[in-house]
CSV table of C-alpha atoms and ligand atoms in Angstrom, one decimal:
chain,number,residue,atom,x,y,z
J,1,PRO,CA,19.5,-108.7,87.9
J,2,SER,CA,17.1,-107.4,85.1
J,3,THR,CA,14.2,-109.5,85.4
J,4,SER,CA,13.0,-108.4,82.1
J,5,ASP,CA,15.6,-111.0,80.4
J,6,SER,CA,14.3,-114.0,82.5
J,7,ALA,CA,10.7,-113.3,82.9
J,8,PRO,CA,8.6,-115.8,81.4
J,9,LYS,CA,7.0,-114.0,78.4
J,10,GLU,CA,3.8,-113.7,77.7
J,11,GLU,CA,2.1,-116.8,75.5
J,12,VAL,CA,0.1,-115.1,72.1
J,13,ASN,CA,-1.9,-117.2,70.2
J,14,VAL,CA,-2.2,-117.0,66.3
J,15,TRP,CA,-4.5,-118.4,63.8
J,16,CYS,CA,-4.1,-118.7,60.3
J,17,ILE,CA,-5.8,-121.3,57.7
J,18,PHE,CA,-3.1,-123.2,55.2
J,19,THR,CA,-5.7,-125.7,53.1
J,20,LYS,CA,-5.1,-126.8,49.3
J,21,ALA,CA,-1.1,-126.0,49.7
J,22,ALA,CA,-0.4,-129.6,48.3
J,23,GLY,CA,1.7,-129.5,45.2
J,24,ASN,CA,1.1,-125.1,45.4
J,25,ALA,CA,4.6,-123.9,45.4
J,26,PRO,CA,3.6,-120.4,45.9
J,27,MET,CA,1.0,-121.3,48.8
J,28,LYS,CA,4.4,-123.1,50.6
J,29,TYR,CA,6.2,-119.9,49.6
J,30,LYS,CA,3.7,-117.6,51.7
J,31,LEU,CA,3.2,-119.8,54.6
J,32,SER,CA,7.1,-120.1,54.9
J,33,THR,CA,7.3,-116.1,54.4
J,34,PHE,CA,4.3,-115.2,57.3
J,35,SER,CA,5.0,-117.9,59.9
J,36,HIS,CA,9.4,-117.1,59.4
J,37,SER,CA,8.6,-113.0,59.7
J,38,LEU,CA,6.0,-113.7,62.7
J,39,LEU,CA,8.6,-115.8,64.8
J,40,GLU,CA,12.1,-114.0,64.3
J,41,ASN,CA,10.3,-110.6,65.0
J,42,ALA,CA,7.9,-111.5,68.1
J,43,GLY,CA,11.2,-109.9,70.9
J,44,SER,CA,8.3,-109.4,73.6
J,45,VAL,CA,5.7,-112.3,73.2
J,46,THR,CA,5.9,-116.3,72.5
J,47,VAL,CA,4.1,-117.6,69.8
J,48,SER,CA,1.2,-120.2,69.7
J,49,LEU,CA,0.4,-121.0,66.3
J,50,HIS,CA,-3.2,-122.3,65.5
J,51,ILE,CA,-3.7,-123.7,61.6
J,52,ILE,CA,-7.1,-124.9,60.3
J,53,VAL,CA,-5.5,-127.2,57.5
J,54,ASP,CA,-6.7,-130.0,55.6
J,55,THR,CA,-4.7,-133.8,55.6
J,56,SER,CA,-2.4,-133.2,53.0
J,57,SER,CA,-1.6,-129.9,53.6
J,58,GLN,CA,-0.9,-130.2,57.3
J,59,ARG,CA,1.7,-132.2,56.2
J,60,VAL,CA,3.3,-129.6,54.0
J,61,ALA,CA,2.8,-127.3,57.1
J,62,GLN,CA,4.9,-129.6,59.7
J,63,GLU,CA,7.8,-129.5,57.0
J,64,ILE,CA,7.9,-125.7,56.5
J,65,LEU,CA,7.5,-125.1,60.3
J,66,ARG,CA,10.2,-127.3,61.2
J,67,SER,CA,12.7,-125.6,59.0
J,68,VAL,CA,11.7,-121.6,60.0
J,69,LYS,CA,11.6,-123.3,63.7
J,70,GLU,CA,15.5,-124.5,63.1
J,71,THR,CA,16.5,-121.5,60.8
J,72,LEU,CA,15.6,-118.8,63.4
J,73,LYS,CA,16.7,-121.4,66.4
J,74,LYS,CA,13.2,-120.2,68.2
J,75,PRO,CA,10.6,-122.2,70.4
J,76,MET,CA,7.1,-121.7,68.8
J,77,LYS,CA,4.1,-124.1,69.8
J,78,ILE,CA,2.0,-125.3,66.7
J,79,ALA,CA,-1.5,-126.8,66.8
J,80,PHE,CA,-3.7,-128.3,64.1
J,81,TYR,CA,-7.4,-128.1,63.2
J,82,ASP,CA,-9.4,-130.0,60.6
J,83,VAL,CA,-11.3,-127.7,58.2
J,84,ASN,CA,-13.8,-130.3,56.9
J,85,GLN,CA,-14.4,-130.6,61.2
J,86,ILE,CA,-14.8,-126.7,61.3
J,87,ALA,CA,-16.9,-126.4,58.0
J,88,LYS,CA,-19.4,-128.6,59.8
J,89,ASP,CA,-19.5,-127.2,63.2
J,90,LEU,CA,-19.8,-123.5,61.5
J,91,LYS,CA,-22.3,-124.6,58.7
J,92,SER,CA,-25.2,-122.7,59.6
J,93,LEU,CA,-23.6,-119.7,60.0
J,94,VAL,CA,-21.8,-119.8,56.6
J,95,ALA,CA,-24.6,-120.9,54.7
J,96,ALA,CA,-26.4,-117.4,56.3
J,97,MET,CA,-23.1,-115.9,55.1
J,98,GLN,CA,-22.9,-117.1,51.7
J,99,PRO,CA,-25.8,-116.2,49.8
J,100,HIS,CA,-24.7,-112.7,50.2
J,101,PHE,CA,-21.2,-112.6,50.5
J,102,SER,CA,-19.8,-115.0,47.5
J,103,SER,CA,-20.3,-114.4,44.3
J,104,GLN,CA,-21.6,-118.2,42.9
J,105,PRO,CA,-22.0,-121.9,44.3
J,106,GLY,CA,-18.3,-122.9,43.3
J,107,SER,CA,-16.9,-120.0,42.9
J,108,TYR,CA,-13.3,-118.7,44.9
J,109,TYR,CA,-15.0,-117.0,47.7
J,110,SER,CA,-17.7,-119.0,48.4
J,111,ASP,CA,-15.4,-121.8,49.9
J,112,SER,CA,-16.6,-122.3,53.5
J,113,LEU,CA,-13.3,-121.2,54.2
J,114,PHE,CA,-14.0,-117.4,53.7
J,115,PHE,CA,-16.3,-117.6,56.5
J,116,LEU,CA,-14.6,-119.2,59.6
J,117,SER,CA,-13.3,-116.7,60.8
J,118,LEU,CA,-16.5,-115.7,62.2
J,119,GLY,CA,-17.0,-118.4,64.5
J,120,LEU,CA,-13.5,-118.7,66.0
J,121,HIS,CA,-14.6,-118.7,69.2
J,122,ARG,CA,-16.2,-121.7,69.1
J,123,ILE,CA,-13.4,-123.5,67.5
J,124,ALA,CA,-10.5,-122.4,69.9
J,125,PRO,CA,-10.2,-123.8,73.2
J,126,ILE,CA,-12.4,-122.1,75.7
J,127,THR,CA,-9.3,-120.8,77.5
J,128,MET,CA,-8.2,-118.6,74.9
J,129,SER,CA,-9.2,-115.5,75.5
J,130,ARG,CA,-8.0,-113.0,73.1
J,131,ALA,CA,-6.7,-114.2,69.6
J,132,ALA,CA,-5.4,-113.0,66.2
J,133,MET,CA,-6.0,-114.0,62.7
J,134,PHE,CA,-3.8,-113.6,59.7
J,135,ASP,CA,-4.3,-114.7,56.1
J,136,ILE,CA,-0.5,-116.4,55.1
J,137,ASP,CA,0.0,-113.8,51.8
J,138,THR,CA,1.1,-111.4,54.9
J,139,LYS,CA,4.7,-111.0,56.2
J,140,LEU,CA,5.3,-109.0,59.7
J,141,GLN,CA,7.7,-106.4,60.0
J,142,SER,CA,6.8,-105.6,63.6
J,143,ASP,CA,6.6,-107.5,67.2
J,144,VAL,CA,3.2,-109.4,67.0
J,145,GLY,CA,3.2,-108.5,71.1
J,146,LYS,CA,2.5,-105.1,69.8
J,147,LEU,CA,-0.2,-105.9,67.5
J,148,PHE,CA,-1.7,-107.6,70.4
J,149,GLN,CA,-1.6,-104.1,72.5
J,150,LEU,CA,-4.0,-102.5,70.9
J,151,PHE,CA,-6.6,-105.1,72.3
J,152,GLU,CA,-6.1,-102.5,75.3
J,153,SER,CA,-7.6,-99.8,73.0
J,154,PHE,CA,-10.7,-101.6,72.5
J,155,GLY,CA,-14.1,-100.6,74.1
J,156,ASN,CA,-16.0,-102.2,76.5
J,157,ASP,CA,-18.2,-103.6,73.6
J,158,THR,CA,-15.5,-104.7,71.6
J,159,LEU,CA,-15.9,-107.8,69.8
J,160,PHE,CA,-13.3,-107.7,66.7
J,161,GLY,CA,-10.5,-105.6,65.5
J,162,LEU,CA,-10.0,-104.8,61.6
J,163,ALA,CA,-7.9,-102.4,59.5
J,164,PRO,CA,-9.4,-101.1,57.0
J,165,GLU,CA,-9.9,-101.9,53.7
J,166,LEU,CA,-7.1,-99.9,51.8
J,167,SER,CA,-9.2,-100.0,47.7
J,168,PRO,CA,-12.1,-99.0,46.7
J,169,VAL,CA,-14.4,-102.2,47.1
J,170,TYR,CA,-16.8,-101.0,48.9
J,171,ARG,CA,-17.4,-97.5,47.0
J,172,HIS,CA,-17.9,-100.4,44.2
J,173,VAL,CA,-20.1,-102.7,46.1
J,174,LEU,CA,-22.4,-100.1,47.7
J,175,TYR,CA,-22.9,-98.0,44.3
J,176,LEU,CA,-26.6,-98.3,45.0
J,177,TYR,CA,-27.4,-97.4,48.3
J,178,ARG,CA,-24.9,-94.5,48.0
J,179,SER,CA,-26.5,-93.0,45.1
J,180,LYS,CA,-29.7,-92.9,47.4
J,181,ASN,CA,-27.9,-92.0,50.1
J,182,PRO,CA,-25.8,-89.3,49.0
J,183,THR,CA,-24.6,-87.9,52.6
J,184,SER,CA,-23.5,-91.5,54.1
J,185,LYS,CA,-20.4,-91.9,54.6
J,186,ILE,CA,-19.8,-95.4,53.7
J,187,GLY,CA,-17.8,-96.7,51.0
J,188,ASP,CA,-15.5,-92.9,51.1
J,189,PRO,CA,-11.8,-93.2,52.1
J,190,ILE,CA,-10.6,-92.2,55.4
J,191,MET,CA,-8.7,-89.3,54.5
J,192,ASN,CA,-12.7,-87.7,53.2
J,193,GLY,CA,-13.7,-88.9,56.9
J,194,GLY,CA,-15.1,-91.7,55.6
J,195,TYR,CA,-16.0,-95.2,56.1
J,196,PRO,CA,-14.2,-98.0,53.5
J,197,GLY,CA,-14.8,-100.7,55.1
J,198,LEU,CA,-13.1,-103.2,56.5
J,199,ASN,CA,-10.1,-105.9,55.4
J,200,SER,CA,-9.8,-109.2,57.2
J,201,GLY,CA,-6.3,-109.8,56.6
J,202,MET,CA,-5.7,-110.0,60.2
J,203,ILE,CA,-8.2,-109.9,62.4
J,204,LEU,CA,-8.3,-109.4,66.6
J,205,PHE,CA,-11.0,-111.5,68.4
J,206,MET,CA,-11.9,-111.0,72.2
J,207,LEU,CA,-13.0,-114.6,72.6
J,208,ASP,CA,-14.2,-114.3,75.6
J,209,ARG,CA,-16.6,-111.5,74.9
J,210,LEU,CA,-17.9,-113.4,71.3
J,211,ARG,CA,-18.5,-116.2,73.6
J,212,ASN,CA,-20.5,-114.8,76.1
J,213,SER,CA,-22.4,-112.4,74.0
J,214,SER,CA,-26.0,-112.8,73.3
J,215,SER,CA,-26.3,-110.4,70.7
J,216,TYR,CA,-24.1,-112.1,68.5
J,217,PRO,CA,-25.8,-115.1,67.8
J,218,GLN,CA,-28.4,-113.0,66.8
J,219,LEU,CA,-26.4,-110.6,64.7
J,220,VAL,CA,-25.3,-113.6,62.4
J,221,HIS,CA,-28.1,-115.2,62.2
J,222,ALA,CA,-29.6,-115.9,58.8
J,223,SER,CA,-32.2,-113.9,59.0
J,224,ASN,CA,-30.2,-110.8,60.1
J,225,VAL,CA,-27.6,-111.1,57.7
J,226,THR,CA,-30.7,-110.7,54.9
J,227,ALA,CA,-31.8,-107.9,56.7
J,228,LEU,CA,-28.6,-106.4,56.7
J,229,ALA,CA,-27.5,-107.0,53.5
J,230,LYS,CA,-30.9,-105.3,52.1
J,231,LYS,CA,-30.5,-102.3,53.9
J,232,TYR,CA,-27.5,-101.7,51.9
J,233,SER,CA,-28.2,-103.3,48.8
J,234,PHE,CA,-25.2,-105.2,49.2
J,235,LYS,CA,-24.3,-107.8,47.3
J,236,GLY,CA,-20.6,-108.7,48.5
J,237,HIS,CA,-18.0,-111.2,46.8
J,238,LEU,CA,-15.2,-111.7,49.9
J,239,GLY,CA,-16.8,-113.4,52.5
J,240,ASP,CA,-16.0,-112.6,55.9
J,241,GLN,CA,-14.9,-109.3,55.2
J,242,ASP,CA,-17.8,-108.1,53.9
J,243,PHE,CA,-20.0,-109.1,56.9
J,244,TYR,CA,-17.2,-107.3,59.2
J,245,THR,CA,-17.9,-104.6,57.1
J,246,LEU,CA,-21.6,-104.2,57.4
J,247,LEU,CA,-21.2,-104.9,60.7
J,248,GLY,CA,-18.3,-102.1,61.8
J,249,PHE,CA,-21.1,-99.6,60.4
J,250,GLU,CA,-23.8,-100.3,61.5
J,251,ARG,CA,-22.7,-101.4,65.0
J,252,PRO,CA,-19.4,-99.6,65.5
J,253,GLU,CA,-19.3,-99.9,69.1
J,254,LEU,CA,-18.7,-104.2,68.3
J,255,VAL,CA,-16.0,-103.3,65.8
J,256,SER,CA,-12.3,-101.4,66.8
J,257,VAL,CA,-10.8,-100.2,63.3
J,258,LEU,CA,-7.2,-100.2,63.2
J,259,PRO,CA,-4.5,-98.5,62.1
J,260,CYS,CA,-4.0,-98.8,58.3
J,261,ASN,CA,-0.5,-100.1,59.2
J,262,TRP,CA,-1.0,-103.5,60.7
J,263,ASN,CA,-2.8,-104.5,57.4
J,264,ARG,CA,-1.1,-102.7,54.4
J,265,GLN,CA,-2.6,-104.1,51.5
J,266,LEU,CA,-0.8,-104.2,47.8
J,267,CYS,CA,-3.5,-105.4,45.6
J,268,THR,CA,-3.8,-102.3,43.0
J,269,TRP,CA,-6.8,-104.0,40.8
J,270,TRP,CA,-9.7,-101.9,41.3
J,271,SER,CA,-7.1,-99.1,40.1
J,272,ASP,CA,-6.9,-100.8,37.1
J,273,HIS,CA,-10.8,-101.6,36.9
J,274,GLY,CA,-12.4,-98.2,36.3
J,275,TYR,CA,-11.2,-96.7,39.8
J,276,ARG,CA,-7.5,-94.7,38.9
J,277,ASP,CA,-8.5,-91.8,39.8
J,278,VAL,CA,-9.8,-92.4,43.7
J,279,MET,CA,-7.4,-95.4,44.4
J,280,SER,CA,-4.7,-93.4,46.2
J,281,GLN,CA,-7.1,-91.6,48.5
J,282,TYR,CA,-7.9,-95.0,49.5
J,283,ALA,CA,-4.7,-97.2,49.9
J,284,HIS,CA,-3.3,-93.9,51.9
J,285,CYS,CA,-1.8,-95.3,54.5
J,286,GLU,CA,0.9,-93.1,56.9
J,287,GLY,CA,3.8,-94.6,58.9
J,288,LYS,CA,6.1,-97.8,59.2
J,289,VAL,CA,4.7,-100.9,57.8
J,290,HIS,CA,3.9,-103.9,60.4
J,291,VAL,CA,2.0,-106.4,58.3
J,292,TRP,CA,2.3,-106.0,55.0
J,293,HIS,CA,-0.7,-108.1,52.6
J,294,GLY,CA,0.4,-109.1,49.5
J,295,ASN,CA,-3.3,-109.7,48.8
J,296,CYS,CA,-4.8,-110.9,44.9
J,297,ASN,CA,-1.3,-112.5,45.0
J,298,THR,CA,0.4,-109.2,44.7
J,299,PRO,CA,4.2,-109.6,45.6
J,300,ILE,CA,5.5,-108.2,49.1
J,301,PRO,CA,8.7,-105.8,48.9
J,302,ALA,CA,12.3,-107.4,49.8
J,303,THR,CA,12.1,-104.9,52.7
Y,401,UPG,N1,-6.5,-119.7,52.0
Y,401,UPG,C1,-5.7,-121.3,51.8
Y,401,UPG,N2,-6.5,-121.9,51.0
Y,401,UPG,C2,-6.6,-121.8,49.1
Y,401,UPG,C3,-7.3,-120.5,49.3
Y,401,UPG,C4,-6.7,-119.1,50.7
Y,401,UPG,O1,-5.7,-121.5,53.2
Y,401,UPG,O2,-7.1,-122.7,48.7
Y,401,UPG,C5,-6.3,-119.0,52.9
Y,401,UPG,C6,-5.1,-118.3,53.4
Y,401,UPG,O3,-4.7,-118.2,54.7
Y,401,UPG,C7,-5.3,-116.9,52.5
Y,401,UPG,C8,-6.7,-116.8,53.3
Y,401,UPG,O4,-7.4,-117.8,53.0
Y,401,UPG,O5,-4.5,-116.4,52.5
Y,401,UPG,C9,-7.0,-115.5,52.3
Y,401,UPG,O6,-7.2,-115.5,50.5
Y,401,UPG,P1,-6.8,-115.2,49.6
Y,401,UPG,O7,-6.5,-115.9,48.5
Y,401,UPG,O8,-5.0,-114.7,50.2
Y,401,UPG,O9,-7.1,-113.5,49.4
Y,401,UPG,P2,-6.7,-112.5,48.8
Y,401,UPG,O10,-7.6,-112.0,47.8
Y,401,UPG,O11,-5.4,-112.0,48.5
Y,401,UPG,O12,-7.7,-111.1,49.8
Y,401,UPG,C10,-8.4,-110.8,49.8
Y,401,UPG,C11,-9.3,-109.7,50.7
Y,401,UPG,C12,-8.4,-110.3,52.2
Y,401,UPG,C13,-9.8,-111.5,52.8
Y,401,UPG,C14,-9.6,-112.5,51.4
Y,401,UPG,C15,-11.2,-113.2,51.3
Y,401,UPG,O13,-7.6,-109.0,50.8
Y,401,UPG,O14,-8.2,-109.7,53.5
Y,401,UPG,O15,-9.2,-112.2,53.8
Y,401,UPG,O16,-9.9,-111.7,50.1
Y,401,UPG,O17,-11.9,-112.8,52.3
């Protein structure tokens, strides 16, 4: 008898954030699309979904996920975590990041939720050693088990894996640094041998290494974050991914750059705001799209 069908499947831990969703139809549609595509395509693994919520969004999520599981007739473990408690636990981490990586207090990306991934290892159950996190404006077209295989390509020191940013946002943000350092590759597209920065719509975490790392707490300490932002004359507005971008350039051994087709971003905002001539160089991404990312509220193609 074939053992492959009967052998228990490996469980993978997938995280997302779902807040301020009550009465918000687009948010509900996004969670439904994301979770349906995640479960439908997960052939080689069982999925455990961990959702960071506020109280009213939890009720919304429970209803959506009940319907997804019923439609697909597949099991999926689900756990909820309180966003307010997590924001409290990670207060100093968030406070170290906010001055450099959000536009102004009260603005969209200034919310602590955009920084929580940087402390996931302190939130996740201690027995969880690896995890992925997705923005909910994503849609999977491949088995998430294949994504977890990318952990095997990590170096000995790798803490995170993220796919490249597919827009010229960091060419823009790093304008001053690039003009003072014309030979630097930071902010250039990959096709020109550059480092365009990273996108946090999908993140892989080596949670156990993060917990055991003696250097990571120093790297996210306010004084280091300030020094890093100063070195690159960096004033960002995209939360966690601004930090991952600088960390990945400064300490490449800590951050693995994953294939672009695991986070195929669709936002074309920069094309309409001064960068039409170079946009295609940044957006270039070959191969099957494993994950669509409808960032800046861009609709995801039907197939
Ligand atoms: N989210 C909530 N409630 C909110 C707002 C956001 O739960 O009120 C969650 C949700 O999971 C969402 C994620 O946060 O998908 C990110 O927010 P979103 O509005 O989707 O950000 P985008 O503008 O689409 O994405 C850009 C980047 C993305 C990065 C994000 C914040 O492309 O990679 O994670 O900015 O840095």
